[in-house]
Amino acid sequence: MNRRSTFLQIARFSLILCLATPCALFAAWPLAGQIDLSSGFGDYRSGRFHAGLDLRTGGVPGKEVKAPVAGYISRIRMAYTGYGKGLYMTGDDGHTYVFGHLQGFNPLLEKLVKAKQTQARRYFVDIELPADSIRVKPGELIAYSGQTGAGAPHLHFEKRAPNNIPLNPLTHGYKLSDKVRPTFERVGFQMTDDHSLFSDGNRKIFFPVKGTGKAGSFKLDTVLYFNAPFGLLADCYDMMRTGGMRQTVYRMQLYVDQTLYYQVEMDTIDYNETAAASLIYDFGEAVDGEPRVKRLYHRIGNGYAGTTSYGPGKGIVGSEDQLAWGLHNLRIVAEDAFGNRSELTAAFIWGPSEDLHPFDSMVTINDTTIDYYFSVHAAYQQLGIISRAVFLNRGDTWHKVPHAIISEPEPNRVVVRMTGDGQPRAVFRFQYTTQTKCQIADFPFNGFALRGILPPKVAYELTDDGMIVRGELAGRTGYHAQVELFQGDSLLGIEHLRRFISMNHYAFYIPTKPEYQMITRIQLRFQSELGIEPRVLDSLMIIQAGRRDTVRLAVDTLFELVIDSTDLYQPCFVDLRKSVLSGKDALRLMTDHYMFGPEDLLLKGPVDLRARLLKPFPLPKQLGLCRLDKKKDAWVWLGTTINPKGELIATANRGGSYLVVADFQPPKISGISLPEYRPIKEPTPEIRFTLSDDLSGFEDDRSIIITIDGTWQIPEYDPETKICRTTPLQPLKSGEHQLKIIAVDRAGNQAQKSVTFQIADNTAAKKGKGK
């Protein structure tokens, strides 16, 4: 009996140890209750990585924030933007824990912060505390969650290594109940060579994907044909729970035919690498509101240690490795921090850079019959082709030619006999269908002759790796065409047709060749015997930046763009255009409209803008260079300085529309919470008001001065909600008091409001209560 009891006690104790041990390995979260995330580690944040986790607080501030480990408070930082009220603690484990967007601190820390702010007469303070001066225990209250700095109510939480490198908490001790697999939405393909375009005339294309019916399994039904190097882009997200907020995926891997090509992992982030976020994610997609599209190949300038390339191609398919002609399989594996996996599968056919049926010659049999002769490329037999047909182009569409007879009179020789009127002017191409339903098209042949032509149109579009010139021609057939690039009257080079989209649309890819340093004229020319006048884009200012130390763009003497080679990851085309504006005075616009492109230009560092006025302005501080925010339809005031020459100087982090705007309007102060002249009982009332400015905004906390009876008070301002708060530093005596608010915007415009209020005499009430 005793032996059995002893055995049961040992078994019970062992069970307790088994249950307790895993919990001991997991760190404590700073918030109580079920943890839910609104943002993940490594999420894209406007040119940088999100270095922590955003913990949801139910849409309300004021949740208790507790120390996750034993340690000491090492730093407190107060600001209007960024982390807002931020708290840093150093754990006895050597790690630093960061808490952002706080509403406030525990009483001891709150008292310390207010004392420092009062002493400095600043809301912005950065307090470094000696080691162990303020010790905290695990689970001890240190702060309250809020929404200061940026965003809705939540708690930003970081764990940093002893060398101050942020770590992903989900892979460094913090666990969640997560059974949800990542979800694929789209897959993208990016051409990476110096000439190729997709069938729509672009360098990048996306396709939606769908689930296979098996959990975590997705596929792309379309089988694509490639004969030039390309990179993969994956639009994929993760969630901690079904219906939760979307975050980036912890790890993504690209396989080609079961060979690992590339991997990107969000485990640690060095602050020196955080700008690589615009290279890890597709910057153009992020600008367009799709911030989770990851690039699964190496981009020049990417120094992020969380990416690994396998093989010489650095993730680019078909770059330096020798792919065999034929069918290949792609597999992208997405995995979250807890091992939940999803896979996306796709297939592509790799072929030769030449046509599968190179055109040889043609023989006219009679007025209505022509034989076209072709060779057969060696790769033809290896691509799994089950049918081939001749297609005719009309307008913007291609149609199968019913009267084309295809024969092979001898090995490696194909003859197409076609009958019907208008063949010499018609545009044909071979189109092939493979066993996998992949559609392959050769370059068009024949046609390209005059028939009822209108003047052509031409336009260009700058990309992050070159330029696409598009031609539009209203006609009933196609034409051989080329693009000629000039600087002044000097011909720099000729680029021949790379993508015949249709009779009406042509596309040319212009790479950043060294000879294309400055382009002032683009000319679209058709074969000379057609008699079509070339279409010209003149008076351009397209400069290739990145090859020389500094380049300057100016279309007049009033505006200049200065780009250093260190501002770019790789050489690229940039342009500057001017739009003359009427009625500028009524809109407070001091210059014409200057457009710096491309708008989604990926910059390594800010470029310089310089503006000059036709005549001196009496109050130059009221002038600022501004960028147009198209989404908000508003001008964004840039940090502008004025040099001794009277030039306005600012920096820009991306392309867009810029001009000089005058700010004459003072800030607006409204909705002051204190009732004027009416007594209030609370001796330390919270004072709130709305503070806004329509253009230049506020420089920092020194732009807002709040006094009560001449005594400075702490201005706590939220630029997002436009609400400013303060609470008297000392209880106010009964009687009359004067609140004074002064706000000065960046342009020096000042607003001022005063309120006389009364604190009720509570002496009698207190005596009565004492009795």
PDB file of N, CA, C and O in Angstrom, residues 735-763:
ATOM      1  N   GLY A 735     -10.135  79.677  -7.499  1.00  0.00           N
ATOM      2  CA  GLY A 735     -10.107  81.034  -8.017  1.00  0.00           C
ATOM      3  C   GLY A 735      -9.896  81.046  -9.520  1.00  0.00           C
ATOM      4  O   GLY A 735     -10.006  80.028 -10.212  1.00  0.00           O
ATOM      5  N   GLU A 736      -9.569  82.206 -10.040  1.00  0.00           N
ATOM      6  CA  GLU A 736      -9.479  82.417 -11.484  1.00  0.00           C
ATOM      7  C   GLU A 736      -8.073  82.103 -12.005  1.00  0.00           C
ATOM      8  O   GLU A 736      -7.073  82.419 -11.351  1.00  0.00           O
ATOM      9  N   HIS A 737      -8.026  81.482 -13.210  1.00  0.00           N
ATOM     10  CA  HIS A 737      -6.739  81.116 -13.827  1.00  0.00           C
ATOM     11  C   HIS A 737      -6.796  81.419 -15.322  1.00  0.00           C
ATOM     12  O   HIS A 737      -7.865  81.491 -15.925  1.00  0.00           O
ATOM     13  N   GLN A 738      -5.626  81.583 -15.874  1.00  0.00           N
ATOM     14  CA  GLN A 738      -5.508  81.940 -17.294  1.00  0.00           C
ATOM     15  C   GLN A 738      -4.762  80.848 -18.061  1.00  0.00           C
ATOM     16  O   GLN A 738      -3.609  80.533 -17.755  1.00  0.00           O
ATOM     17  N   LEU A 739      -5.458  80.237 -19.029  1.00  0.00           N
ATOM     18  CA  LEU A 739      -4.828  79.277 -19.933  1.00  0.00           C
ATOM     19  C   LEU A 739      -4.450  80.015 -21.214  1.00  0.00           C
ATOM     20  O   LEU A 739      -5.266  80.729 -21.798  1.00  0.00           O
ATOM     21  N   LYS A 740      -3.207  79.798 -21.664  1.00  0.00           N
ATOM     22  CA  LYS A 740      -2.749  80.446 -22.889  1.00  0.00           C
ATOM     23  C   LYS A 740      -2.085  79.396 -23.770  1.00  0.00           C
ATOM     24  O   LYS A 740      -1.250  78.616 -23.311  1.00  0.00           O
ATOM     25  N   ILE A 741      -2.492  79.391 -25.037  1.00  0.00           N
ATOM     26  CA  ILE A 741      -1.950  78.431 -26.007  1.00  0.00           C
ATOM     27  C   ILE A 741      -1.358  79.206 -27.172  1.00  0.00           C
ATOM     28  O   ILE A 741      -2.023  80.069 -27.758  1.00  0.00           O
ATOM     29  N   ILE A 742      -0.124  78.893 -27.527  1.00  0.00           N
ATOM     30  CA  ILE A 742       0.538  79.482 -28.687  1.00  0.00           C
ATOM     31  C   ILE A 742       1.041  78.333 -29.563  1.00  0.00           C
ATOM     32  O   ILE A 742       1.713  77.422 -29.070  1.00  0.00           O
ATOM     33  N   ALA A 743       0.710  78.381 -30.838  1.00  0.00           N
ATOM     34  CA  ALA A 743       1.179  77.365 -31.782  1.00  0.00           C
ATOM     35  C   ALA A 743       1.787  78.064 -32.987  1.00  0.00           C
ATOM     36  O   ALA A 743       1.200  79.003 -33.533  1.00  0.00           O
ATOM     37  N   VAL A 744       2.971  77.605 -33.399  1.00  0.00           N
ATOM     38  CA  VAL A 744       3.693  78.204 -34.522  1.00  0.00           C
ATOM     39  C   VAL A 744       4.025  77.106 -35.524  1.00  0.00           C
ATOM     40  O   VAL A 744       4.629  76.091 -35.155  1.00  0.00           O
ATOM     41  N   ASP A 745       3.620  77.287 -36.775  1.00  0.00           N
ATOM     42  CA  ASP A 745       3.927  76.265 -37.770  1.00  0.00           C
ATOM     43  C   ASP A 745       5.325  76.458 -38.341  1.00  0.00           C
ATOM     44  O   ASP A 745       6.031  77.401 -37.978  1.00  0.00           O
ATOM     45  N   ARG A 746       5.730  75.560 -39.230  1.00  0.00           N
ATOM     46  CA  ARG A 746       7.084  75.620 -39.795  1.00  0.00           C
ATOM     47  C   ARG A 746       7.334  76.895 -40.584  1.00  0.00           C
ATOM     48  O   ARG A 746       8.474  77.332 -40.732  1.00  0.00           O
ATOM     49  N   ALA A 747       6.269  77.491 -41.103  1.00  0.00           N
ATOM     50  CA  ALA A 747       6.407  78.725 -41.886  1.00  0.00           C
ATOM     51  C   ALA A 747       6.463  79.963 -41.010  1.00  0.00           C
ATOM     52  O   ALA A 747       6.568  81.084 -41.524  1.00  0.00           O
ATOM     53  N   GLY A 748       6.364  79.795 -39.694  1.00  0.00           N
ATOM     54  CA  GLY A 748       6.418  80.926 -38.784  1.00  0.00           C
ATOM     55  C   GLY A 748       5.076  81.570 -38.509  1.00  0.00           C
ATOM     56  O   GLY A 748       5.001  82.576 -37.778  1.00  0.00           O
ATOM     57  N   ASN A 749       3.995  81.024 -39.053  1.00  0.00           N
ATOM     58  CA  ASN A 749       2.668  81.565 -38.771  1.00  0.00           C
ATOM     59  C   ASN A 749       2.244  81.167 -37.361  1.00  0.00           C
ATOM     60  O   ASN A 749       2.400  80.014 -36.958  1.00  0.00           O
ATOM     61  N   GLN A 750       1.687  82.117 -36.639  1.00  0.00           N
ATOM     62  CA  GLN A 750       1.385  81.883 -35.228  1.00  0.00           C
ATOM     63  C   GLN A 750      -0.107  82.003 -34.947  1.00  0.00           C
ATOM     64  O   GLN A 750      -0.807  82.860 -35.491  1.00  0.00           O
ATOM     65  N   ALA A 751      -0.599  81.101 -34.101  1.00  0.00           N
ATOM     66  CA  ALA A 751      -1.972  81.167 -33.602  1.00  0.00           C
ATOM     67  C   ALA A 751      -1.911  81.244 -32.082  1.00  0.00           C
ATOM     68  O   ALA A 751      -1.016  80.673 -31.452  1.00  0.00           O
ATOM     69  N   GLN A 752      -2.865  81.945 -31.505  1.00  0.00           N
ATOM     70  CA  GLN A 752      -2.859  82.112 -30.047  1.00  0.00           C
ATOM     71  C   GLN A 752      -4.294  82.162 -29.531  1.00  0.00           C
ATOM     72  O   GLN A 752      -5.168  82.771 -30.150  1.00  0.00           O
ATOM     73  N   LYS A 753      -4.534  81.479 -28.417  1.00  0.00           N
ATOM     74  CA  LYS A 753      -5.834  81.534 -27.772  1.00  0.00           C
ATOM     75  C   LYS A 753      -5.650  81.525 -26.264  1.00  0.00           C
ATOM     76  O   LYS A 753      -4.740  80.873 -25.736  1.00  0.00           O
ATOM     77  N   SER A 754      -6.557  82.233 -25.594  1.00  0.00           N
ATOM     78  CA  SER A 754      -6.535  82.289 -24.134  1.00  0.00           C
ATOM     79  C   SER A 754      -7.923  81.984 -23.596  1.00  0.00           C
ATOM     80  O   SER A 754      -8.937  82.335 -24.216  1.00  0.00           O
ATOM     81  N   VAL A 755      -7.955  81.327 -22.462  1.00  0.00           N
ATOM     82  CA  VAL A 755      -9.212  81.005 -21.795  1.00  0.00           C
ATOM     83  C   VAL A 755      -9.048  81.322 -20.313  1.00  0.00           C
ATOM     84  O   VAL A 755      -8.069  80.909 -19.671  1.00  0.00           O
ATOM     85  N   THR A 756     -10.005  82.069 -19.791  1.00  0.00           N
ATOM     86  CA  THR A 756     -10.044  82.320 -18.347  1.00  0.00           C
ATOM     87  C   THR A 756     -11.014  81.321 -17.730  1.00  0.00           C
ATOM     88  O   THR A 756     -12.160  81.209 -18.163  1.00  0.00           O
ATOM     89  N   PHE A 757     -10.548  80.570 -16.744  1.00  0.00           N
ATOM     90  CA  PHE A 757     -11.402  79.563 -16.121  1.00  0.00           C
ATOM     91  C   PHE A 757     -11.255  79.656 -14.600  1.00  0.00           C
ATOM     92  O   PHE A 757     -10.338  80.304 -14.073  1.00  0.00           O
ATOM     93  N   GLN A 758     -12.147  79.011 -13.898  1.00  0.00           N
ATOM     94  CA  GLN A 758     -12.168  79.095 -12.440  1.00  0.00           C
ATOM     95  C   GLN A 758     -12.135  77.706 -11.816  1.00  0.00           C
ATOM     96  O   GLN A 758     -12.775  76.776 -12.302  1.00  0.00           O
ATOM     97  N   ILE A 759     -11.385  77.590 -10.750  1.00  0.00           N
ATOM     98  CA  ILE A 759     -11.392  76.384  -9.916  1.00  0.00           C
ATOM     99  C   ILE A 759     -12.277  76.700  -8.712  1.00  0.00           C
ATOM    100  O   ILE A 759     -12.066  77.691  -8.009  1.00  0.00           O
ATOM    101  N   ALA A 760     -13.284  75.855  -8.513  1.00  0.00           N
ATOM    102  CA  ALA A 760     -14.241  76.094  -7.425  1.00  0.00           C
ATOM    103  C   ALA A 760     -13.554  75.990  -6.079  1.00  0.00           C
ATOM    104  O   ALA A 760     -12.582  75.261  -5.891  1.00  0.00           O
ATOM    105  N   ASP A 761     -14.096  76.735  -5.114  1.00  0.00           N
ATOM    106  CA  ASP A 761     -13.593  76.702  -3.739  1.00  0.00           C
ATOM    107  C   ASP A 761     -14.203  75.484  -3.046  1.00  0.00           C
ATOM    108  O   ASP A 761     -15.399  75.434  -2.768  1.00  0.00           O
ATOM    109  N   ASN A 762     -13.377  74.475  -2.799  1.00  0.00           N
ATOM    110  CA  ASN A 762     -13.858  73.237  -2.188  1.00  0.00           C
ATOM    111  C   ASN A 762     -13.607  73.191  -0.685  1.00  0.00           C
ATOM    112  O   ASN A 762     -13.773  72.149  -0.051  1.00  0.00           O
ATOM    113  N   THR A 763     -13.231  74.342  -0.100  1.00  0.00           N
ATOM    114  CA  THR A 763     -12.885  74.340   1.326  1.00  0.00           C
ATOM    115  C   THR A 763     -14.069  73.948   2.191  1.00  0.00           C
ATOM    116  O   THR A 763     -13.978  73.097   3.087  1.00  0.00           O
TER     117      THR A 763
END
